[in-house]
PDB file of C-alpha atoms in Angstrom:
ATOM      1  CA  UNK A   1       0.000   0.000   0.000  1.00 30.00           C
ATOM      2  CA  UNK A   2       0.881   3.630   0.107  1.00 36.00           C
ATOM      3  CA  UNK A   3       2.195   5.126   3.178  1.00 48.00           C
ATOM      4  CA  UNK A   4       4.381   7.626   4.908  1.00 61.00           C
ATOM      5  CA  UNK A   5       6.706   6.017   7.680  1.00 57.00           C
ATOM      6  CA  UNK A   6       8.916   7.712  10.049  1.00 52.00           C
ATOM      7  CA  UNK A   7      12.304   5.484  10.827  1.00 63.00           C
ATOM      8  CA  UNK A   8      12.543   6.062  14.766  1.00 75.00           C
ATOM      9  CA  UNK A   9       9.506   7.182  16.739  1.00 90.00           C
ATOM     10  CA  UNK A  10      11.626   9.357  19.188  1.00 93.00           C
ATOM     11  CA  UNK A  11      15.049  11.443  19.245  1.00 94.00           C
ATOM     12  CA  UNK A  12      16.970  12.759  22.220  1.00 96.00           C
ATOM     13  CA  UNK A  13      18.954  15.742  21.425  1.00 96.00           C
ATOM     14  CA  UNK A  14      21.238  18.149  23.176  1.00 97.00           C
ATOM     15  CA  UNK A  15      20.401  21.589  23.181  1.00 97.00           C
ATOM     16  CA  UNK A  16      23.040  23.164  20.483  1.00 97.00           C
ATOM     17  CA  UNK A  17      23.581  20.049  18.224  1.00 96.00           C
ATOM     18  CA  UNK A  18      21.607  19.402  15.184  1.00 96.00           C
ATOM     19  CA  UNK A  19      19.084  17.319  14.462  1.00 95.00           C
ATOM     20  CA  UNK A  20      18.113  14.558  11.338  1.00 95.00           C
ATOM     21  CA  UNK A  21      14.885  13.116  11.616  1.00 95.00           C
ATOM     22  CA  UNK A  22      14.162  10.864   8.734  1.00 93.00           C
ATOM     23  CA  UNK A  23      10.732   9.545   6.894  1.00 92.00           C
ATOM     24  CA  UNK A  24      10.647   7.118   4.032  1.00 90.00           C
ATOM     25  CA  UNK A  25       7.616   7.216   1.555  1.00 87.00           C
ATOM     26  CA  UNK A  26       6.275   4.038  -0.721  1.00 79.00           C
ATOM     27  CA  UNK A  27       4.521   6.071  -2.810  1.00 85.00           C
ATOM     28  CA  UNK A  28       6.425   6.859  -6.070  1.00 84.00           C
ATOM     29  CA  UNK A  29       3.989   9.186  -7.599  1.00 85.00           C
ATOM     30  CA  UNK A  30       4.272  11.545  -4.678  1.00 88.00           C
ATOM     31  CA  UNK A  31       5.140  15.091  -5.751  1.00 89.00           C
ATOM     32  CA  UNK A  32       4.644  17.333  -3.164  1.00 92.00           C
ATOM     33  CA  UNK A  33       6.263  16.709   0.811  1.00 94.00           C
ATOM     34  CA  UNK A  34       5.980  18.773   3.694  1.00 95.00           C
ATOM     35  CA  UNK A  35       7.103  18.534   7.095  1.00 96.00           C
ATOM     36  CA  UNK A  36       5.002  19.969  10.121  1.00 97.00           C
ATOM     37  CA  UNK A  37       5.711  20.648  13.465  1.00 98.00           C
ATOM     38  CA  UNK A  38       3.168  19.885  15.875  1.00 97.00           C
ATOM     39  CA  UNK A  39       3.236  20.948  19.951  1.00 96.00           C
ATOM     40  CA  UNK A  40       0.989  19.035  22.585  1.00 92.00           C
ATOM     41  CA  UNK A  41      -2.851  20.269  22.429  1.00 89.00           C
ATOM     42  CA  UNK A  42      -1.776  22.186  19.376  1.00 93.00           C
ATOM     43  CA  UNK A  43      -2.034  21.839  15.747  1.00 96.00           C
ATOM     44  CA  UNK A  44       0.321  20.926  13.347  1.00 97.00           C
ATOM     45  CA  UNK A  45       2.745  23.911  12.114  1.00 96.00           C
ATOM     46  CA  UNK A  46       3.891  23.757   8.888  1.00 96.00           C
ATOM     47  CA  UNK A  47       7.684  24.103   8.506  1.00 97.00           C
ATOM     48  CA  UNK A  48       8.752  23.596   5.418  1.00 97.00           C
ATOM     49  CA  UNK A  49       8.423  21.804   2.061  1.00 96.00           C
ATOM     50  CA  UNK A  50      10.168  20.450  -1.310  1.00 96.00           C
ATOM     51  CA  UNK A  51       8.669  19.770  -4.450  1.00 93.00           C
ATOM     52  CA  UNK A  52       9.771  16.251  -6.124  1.00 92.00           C
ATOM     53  CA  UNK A  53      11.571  18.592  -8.753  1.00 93.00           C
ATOM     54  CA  UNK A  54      14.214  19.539  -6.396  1.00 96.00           C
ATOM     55  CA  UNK A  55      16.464  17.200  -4.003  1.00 96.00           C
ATOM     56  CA  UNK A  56      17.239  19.943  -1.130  1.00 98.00           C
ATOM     57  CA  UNK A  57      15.736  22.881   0.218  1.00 98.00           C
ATOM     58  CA  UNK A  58      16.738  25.365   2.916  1.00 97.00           C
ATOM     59  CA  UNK A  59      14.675  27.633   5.574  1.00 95.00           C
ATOM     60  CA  UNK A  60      15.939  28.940   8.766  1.00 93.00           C
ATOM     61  CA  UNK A  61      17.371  26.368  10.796  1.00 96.00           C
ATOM     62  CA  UNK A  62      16.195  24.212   8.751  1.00 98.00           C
ATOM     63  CA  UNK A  63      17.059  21.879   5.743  1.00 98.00           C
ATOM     64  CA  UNK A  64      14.669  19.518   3.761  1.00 98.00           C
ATOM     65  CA  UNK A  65      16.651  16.504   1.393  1.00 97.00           C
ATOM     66  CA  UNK A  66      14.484  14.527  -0.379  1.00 97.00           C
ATOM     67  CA  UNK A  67      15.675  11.094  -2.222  1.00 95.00           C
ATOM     68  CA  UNK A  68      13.939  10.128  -5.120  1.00 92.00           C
ATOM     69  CA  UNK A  69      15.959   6.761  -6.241  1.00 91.00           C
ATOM     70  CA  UNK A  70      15.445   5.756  -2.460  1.00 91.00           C
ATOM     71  CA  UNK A  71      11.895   7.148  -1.403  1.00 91.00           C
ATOM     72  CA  UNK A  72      13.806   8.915   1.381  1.00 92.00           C
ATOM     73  CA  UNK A  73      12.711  12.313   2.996  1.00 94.00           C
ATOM     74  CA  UNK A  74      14.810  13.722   5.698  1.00 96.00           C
ATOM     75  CA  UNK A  75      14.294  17.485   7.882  1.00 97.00           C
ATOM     76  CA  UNK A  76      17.661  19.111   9.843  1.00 97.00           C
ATOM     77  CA  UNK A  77      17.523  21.047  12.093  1.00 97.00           C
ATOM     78  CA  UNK A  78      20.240  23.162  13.151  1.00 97.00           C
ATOM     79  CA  UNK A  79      21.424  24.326  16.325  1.00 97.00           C
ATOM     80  CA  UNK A  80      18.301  22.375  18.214  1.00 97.00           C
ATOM     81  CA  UNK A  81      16.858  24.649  21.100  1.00 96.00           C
ATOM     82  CA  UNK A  82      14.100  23.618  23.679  1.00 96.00           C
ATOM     83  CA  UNK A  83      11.864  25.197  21.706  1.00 96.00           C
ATOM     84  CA  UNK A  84      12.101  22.810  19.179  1.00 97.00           C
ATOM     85  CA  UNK A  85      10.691  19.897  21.222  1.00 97.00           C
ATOM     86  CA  UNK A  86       7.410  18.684  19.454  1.00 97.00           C
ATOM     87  CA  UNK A  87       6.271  15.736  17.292  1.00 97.00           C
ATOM     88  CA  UNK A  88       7.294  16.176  13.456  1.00 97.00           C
ATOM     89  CA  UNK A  89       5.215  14.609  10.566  1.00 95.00           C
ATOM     90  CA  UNK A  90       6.198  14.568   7.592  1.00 94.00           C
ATOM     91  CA  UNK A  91       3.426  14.827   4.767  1.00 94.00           C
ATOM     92  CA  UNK A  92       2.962  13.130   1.563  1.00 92.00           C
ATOM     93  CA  UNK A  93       0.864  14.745  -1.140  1.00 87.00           C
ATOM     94  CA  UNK A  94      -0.228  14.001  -4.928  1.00 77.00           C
ATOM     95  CA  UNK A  95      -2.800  15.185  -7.331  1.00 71.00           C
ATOM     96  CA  UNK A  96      -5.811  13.695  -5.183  1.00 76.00           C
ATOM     97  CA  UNK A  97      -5.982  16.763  -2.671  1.00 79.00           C
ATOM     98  CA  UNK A  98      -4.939  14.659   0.349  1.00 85.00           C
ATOM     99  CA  UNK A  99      -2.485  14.768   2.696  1.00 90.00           C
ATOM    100  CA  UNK A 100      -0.880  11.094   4.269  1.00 92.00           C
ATOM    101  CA  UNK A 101       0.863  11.450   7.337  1.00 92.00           C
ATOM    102  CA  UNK A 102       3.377   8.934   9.050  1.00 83.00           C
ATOM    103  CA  UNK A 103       2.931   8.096  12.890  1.00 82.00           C
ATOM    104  CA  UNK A 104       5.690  11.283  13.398  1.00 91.00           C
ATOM    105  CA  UNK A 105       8.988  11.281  15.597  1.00 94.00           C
ATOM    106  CA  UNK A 106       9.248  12.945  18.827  1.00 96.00           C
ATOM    107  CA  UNK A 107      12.235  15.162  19.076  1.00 97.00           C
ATOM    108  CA  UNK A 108      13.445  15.923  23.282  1.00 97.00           C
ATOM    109  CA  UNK A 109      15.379  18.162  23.243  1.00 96.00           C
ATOM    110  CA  UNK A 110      18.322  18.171  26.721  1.00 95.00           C
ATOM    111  CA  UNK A 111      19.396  20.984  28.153  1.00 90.00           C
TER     112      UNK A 111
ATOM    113  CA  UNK B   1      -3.977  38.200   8.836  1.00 61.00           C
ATOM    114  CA  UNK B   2      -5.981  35.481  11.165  1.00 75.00           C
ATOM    115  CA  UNK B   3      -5.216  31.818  10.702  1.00 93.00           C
ATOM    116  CA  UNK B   4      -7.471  28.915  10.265  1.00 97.00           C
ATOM    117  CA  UNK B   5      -9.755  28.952  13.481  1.00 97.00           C
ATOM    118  CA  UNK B   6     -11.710  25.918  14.570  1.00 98.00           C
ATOM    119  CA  UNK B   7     -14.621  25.974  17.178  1.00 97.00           C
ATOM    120  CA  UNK B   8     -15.541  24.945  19.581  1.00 98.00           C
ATOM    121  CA  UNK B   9     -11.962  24.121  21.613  1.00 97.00           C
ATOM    122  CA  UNK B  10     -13.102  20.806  23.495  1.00 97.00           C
ATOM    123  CA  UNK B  11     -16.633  18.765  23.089  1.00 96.00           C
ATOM    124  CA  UNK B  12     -18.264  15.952  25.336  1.00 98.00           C
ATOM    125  CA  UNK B  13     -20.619  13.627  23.938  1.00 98.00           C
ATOM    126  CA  UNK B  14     -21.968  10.785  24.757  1.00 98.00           C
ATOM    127  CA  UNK B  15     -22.253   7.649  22.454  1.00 98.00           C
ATOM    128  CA  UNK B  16     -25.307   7.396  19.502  1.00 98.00           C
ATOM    129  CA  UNK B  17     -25.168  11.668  19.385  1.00 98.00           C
ATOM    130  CA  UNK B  18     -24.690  14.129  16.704  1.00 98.00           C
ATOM    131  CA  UNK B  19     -21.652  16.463  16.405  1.00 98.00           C
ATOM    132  CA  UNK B  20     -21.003  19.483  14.733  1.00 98.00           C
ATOM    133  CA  UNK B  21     -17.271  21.018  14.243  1.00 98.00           C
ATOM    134  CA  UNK B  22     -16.906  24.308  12.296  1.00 98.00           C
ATOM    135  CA  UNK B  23     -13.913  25.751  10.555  1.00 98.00           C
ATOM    136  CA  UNK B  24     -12.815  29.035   8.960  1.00 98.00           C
ATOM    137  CA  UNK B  25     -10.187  29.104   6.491  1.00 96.00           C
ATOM    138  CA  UNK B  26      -7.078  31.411   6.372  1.00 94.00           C
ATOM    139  CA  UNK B  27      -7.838  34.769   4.549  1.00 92.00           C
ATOM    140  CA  UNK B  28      -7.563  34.096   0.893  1.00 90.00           C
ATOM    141  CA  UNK B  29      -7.632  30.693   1.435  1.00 93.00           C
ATOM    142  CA  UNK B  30     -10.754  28.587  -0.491  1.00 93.00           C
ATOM    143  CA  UNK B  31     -10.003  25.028   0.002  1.00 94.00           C
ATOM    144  CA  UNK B  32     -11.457  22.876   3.756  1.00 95.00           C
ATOM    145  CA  UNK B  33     -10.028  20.162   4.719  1.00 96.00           C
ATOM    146  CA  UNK B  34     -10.947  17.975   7.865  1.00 98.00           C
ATOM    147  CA  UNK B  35      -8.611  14.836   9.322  1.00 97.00           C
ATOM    148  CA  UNK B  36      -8.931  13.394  12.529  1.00 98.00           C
ATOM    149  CA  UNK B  37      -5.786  12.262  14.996  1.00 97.00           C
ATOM    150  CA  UNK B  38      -6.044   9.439  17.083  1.00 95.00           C
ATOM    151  CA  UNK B  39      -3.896   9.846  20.035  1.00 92.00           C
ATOM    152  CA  UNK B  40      -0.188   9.429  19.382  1.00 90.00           C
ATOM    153  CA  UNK B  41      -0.632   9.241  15.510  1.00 92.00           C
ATOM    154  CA  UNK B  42      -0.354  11.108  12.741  1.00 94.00           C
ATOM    155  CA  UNK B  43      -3.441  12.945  11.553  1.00 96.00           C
ATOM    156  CA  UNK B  44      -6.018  10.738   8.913  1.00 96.00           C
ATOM    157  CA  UNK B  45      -7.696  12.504   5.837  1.00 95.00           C
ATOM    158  CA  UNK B  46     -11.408  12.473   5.895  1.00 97.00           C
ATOM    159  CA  UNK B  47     -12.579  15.035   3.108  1.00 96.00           C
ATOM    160  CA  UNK B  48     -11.942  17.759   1.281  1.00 94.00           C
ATOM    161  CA  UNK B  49     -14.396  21.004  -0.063  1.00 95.00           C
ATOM    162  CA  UNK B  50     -14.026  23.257  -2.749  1.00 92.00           C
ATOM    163  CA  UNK B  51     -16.576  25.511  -4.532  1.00 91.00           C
ATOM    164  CA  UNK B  52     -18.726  24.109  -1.627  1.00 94.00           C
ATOM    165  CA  UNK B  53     -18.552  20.352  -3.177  1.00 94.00           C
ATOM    166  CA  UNK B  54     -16.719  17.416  -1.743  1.00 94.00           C
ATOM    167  CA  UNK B  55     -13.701  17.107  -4.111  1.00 91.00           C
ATOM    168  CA  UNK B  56     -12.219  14.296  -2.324  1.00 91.00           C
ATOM    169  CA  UNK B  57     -13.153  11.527   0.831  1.00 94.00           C
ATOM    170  CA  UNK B  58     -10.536   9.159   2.897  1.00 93.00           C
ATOM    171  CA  UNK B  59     -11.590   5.310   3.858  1.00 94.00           C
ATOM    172  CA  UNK B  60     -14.587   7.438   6.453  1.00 97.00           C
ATOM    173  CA  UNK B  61     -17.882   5.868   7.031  1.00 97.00           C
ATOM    174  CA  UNK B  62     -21.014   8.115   5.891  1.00 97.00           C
ATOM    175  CA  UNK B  63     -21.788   8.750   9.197  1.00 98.00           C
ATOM    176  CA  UNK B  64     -19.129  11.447   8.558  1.00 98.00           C
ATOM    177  CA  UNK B  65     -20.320  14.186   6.228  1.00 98.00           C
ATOM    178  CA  UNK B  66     -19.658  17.892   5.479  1.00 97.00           C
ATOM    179  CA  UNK B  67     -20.240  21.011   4.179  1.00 97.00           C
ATOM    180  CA  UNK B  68     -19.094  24.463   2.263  1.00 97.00           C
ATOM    181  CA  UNK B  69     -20.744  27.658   2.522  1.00 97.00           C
ATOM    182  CA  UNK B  70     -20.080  30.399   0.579  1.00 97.00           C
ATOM    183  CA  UNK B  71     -17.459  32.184   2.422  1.00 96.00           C
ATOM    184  CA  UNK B  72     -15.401  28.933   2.181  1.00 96.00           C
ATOM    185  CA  UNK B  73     -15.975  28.122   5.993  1.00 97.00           C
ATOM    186  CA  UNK B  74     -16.858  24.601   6.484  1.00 98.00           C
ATOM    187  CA  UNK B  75     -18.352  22.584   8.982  1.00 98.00           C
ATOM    188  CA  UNK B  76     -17.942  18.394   9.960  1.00 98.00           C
ATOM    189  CA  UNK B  77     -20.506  16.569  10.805  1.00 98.00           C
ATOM    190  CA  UNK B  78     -20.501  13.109  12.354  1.00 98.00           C
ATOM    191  CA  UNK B  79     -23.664  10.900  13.076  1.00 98.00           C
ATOM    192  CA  UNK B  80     -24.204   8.347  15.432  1.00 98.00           C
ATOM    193  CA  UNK B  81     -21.090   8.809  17.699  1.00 98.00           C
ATOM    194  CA  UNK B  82     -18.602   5.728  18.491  1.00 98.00           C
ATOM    195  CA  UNK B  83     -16.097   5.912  21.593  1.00 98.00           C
ATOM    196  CA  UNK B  84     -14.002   5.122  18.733  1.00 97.00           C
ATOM    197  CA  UNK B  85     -14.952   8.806  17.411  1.00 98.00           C
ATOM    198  CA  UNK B  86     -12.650  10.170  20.278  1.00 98.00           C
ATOM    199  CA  UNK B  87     -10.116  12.513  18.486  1.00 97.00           C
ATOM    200  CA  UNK B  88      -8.580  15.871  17.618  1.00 98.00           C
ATOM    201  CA  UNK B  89     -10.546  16.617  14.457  1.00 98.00           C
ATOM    202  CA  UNK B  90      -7.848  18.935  12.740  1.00 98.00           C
ATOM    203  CA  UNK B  91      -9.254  21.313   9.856  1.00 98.00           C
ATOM    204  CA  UNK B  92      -6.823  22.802   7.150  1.00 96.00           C
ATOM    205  CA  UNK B  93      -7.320  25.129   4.340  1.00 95.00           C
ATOM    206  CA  UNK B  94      -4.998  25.715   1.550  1.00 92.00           C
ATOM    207  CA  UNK B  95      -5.894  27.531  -2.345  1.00 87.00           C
ATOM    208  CA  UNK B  96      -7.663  25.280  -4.149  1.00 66.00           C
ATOM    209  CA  UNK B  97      -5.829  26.275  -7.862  1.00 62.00           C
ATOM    210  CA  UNK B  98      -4.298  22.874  -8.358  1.00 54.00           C
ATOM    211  CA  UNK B  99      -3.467  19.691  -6.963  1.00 52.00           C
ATOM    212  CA  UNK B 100      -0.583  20.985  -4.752  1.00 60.00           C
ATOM    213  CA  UNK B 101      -1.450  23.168  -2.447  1.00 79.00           C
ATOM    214  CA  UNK B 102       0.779  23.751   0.600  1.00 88.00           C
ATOM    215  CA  UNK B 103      -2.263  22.693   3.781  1.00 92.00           C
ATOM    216  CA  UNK B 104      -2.310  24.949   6.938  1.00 94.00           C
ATOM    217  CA  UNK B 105      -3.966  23.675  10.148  1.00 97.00           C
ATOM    218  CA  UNK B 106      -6.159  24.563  12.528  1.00 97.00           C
ATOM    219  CA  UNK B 107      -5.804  24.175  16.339  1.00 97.00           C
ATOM    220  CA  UNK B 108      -8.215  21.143  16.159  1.00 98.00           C
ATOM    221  CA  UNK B 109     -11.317  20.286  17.962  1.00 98.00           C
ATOM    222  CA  UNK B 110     -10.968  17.995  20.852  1.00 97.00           C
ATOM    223  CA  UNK B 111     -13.788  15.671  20.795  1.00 98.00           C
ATOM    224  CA  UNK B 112     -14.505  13.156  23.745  1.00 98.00           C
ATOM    225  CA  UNK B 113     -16.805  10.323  23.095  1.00 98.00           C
ATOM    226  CA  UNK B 114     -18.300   8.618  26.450  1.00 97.00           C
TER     227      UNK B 114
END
């Protein structure tokens, strides 16, 4: 089936280091990927995004590589802060409106 | 420039009711969509509206339905309540000018089935 996976449900990190959370897809027709943030009893924030037309894109802090030949999808973050403690998701999205989510990665971030 | 808004915050129902969640889009924004997250899993596509039509429905039984108005708010409806209902029922809106449309989200509507 199609589906949006996550490789490791959680991720310690120490305040100042980067982080690489990672999310493989199955769906080869996907053309669109987005990660979100999301914070308890909140929704989820987008963060950033990458078309299947491009392999890497940049944002503040933050770096999207995406993997065709593999189906890979990763998001780094630099210079983690507290701040940056949530759940991430990343997204999955082709021509049929919709949105597929994995089951997301929790990112702890140690002071 | 408000963001998508959801109301109400939290709902209590009890099993076999009727529930109504309502969404507004983000200015300039045309496109509703509704998903619903389970506790500790990522969020589950139920529908999508545009030009007040369903464009597009996940694996959700009819008791789940929907609507568009004309100022592109949206509301979810869901029939028949299951405890299995219990969720945060997450509304996003996006442009609705092709198939790719970068998705916003709500806050979500917390909705306790007893």
């Amino acid at each position: 089936g199609e589906s949006v996976g996550l490789h490791l449900p959680t991720l310690s990190v120490q305040e100042g280091d980067n982080s690489i959370i990672n999310c493989a897809y199955s769906n080869s027709a996907s053309d669109y990927f987005i990660w979100y943030k999301q914070e308890s009893g909140k929704g989820p924030q987008f963060i950033i995004d990458i078309r299947s037309n491009m392999d890497k894109r940049q944002g503040q802090r933050v770096t999207v590589l995406l993997n065709k030949t593999v189906k890979h999808l990763s998001l780094q973050i630099a210079a983690t802060q507290p701040g940056d403690s949530a759940v991430y998701f990343c997204a999955e999205e082709s021509n049929d409106y919709k949105l597929s989510f994995g089951a997301g990665t929790t990112v702890t971030v140690r002071a | 420039d408000a963001g998508v808004t959801q109301s109400p915050t939290h709902l209590i129902k009890t099993r076999g009711q009727q529930v109504t969640l309502r969404c507004s889009p983000k200015s300039g924004h045309d496109t509703v969509s509704w998903y619903q997250q389970a506790l500790g899993q990522g969020p589950q596509f139920i529908f999508q509206y545009y030009e007040e039509e369903e464009r597009q429905r996940g694996n959700f039984p009819d008791r789940f339905s929907g609507h568009q108005f004309p100022n592109y708010s949206s509301e979810l409806n869901v029939n028949a309540l299951l405890l299995g209902d219990s969720a945060l029922y997450l509304c996003a809106s996006s442009s609705g000018t092709g198939g790719t449309d970068t998705q916003y989200f709500g806050p979500g509507t917390r909705l306790t089935v007893l």
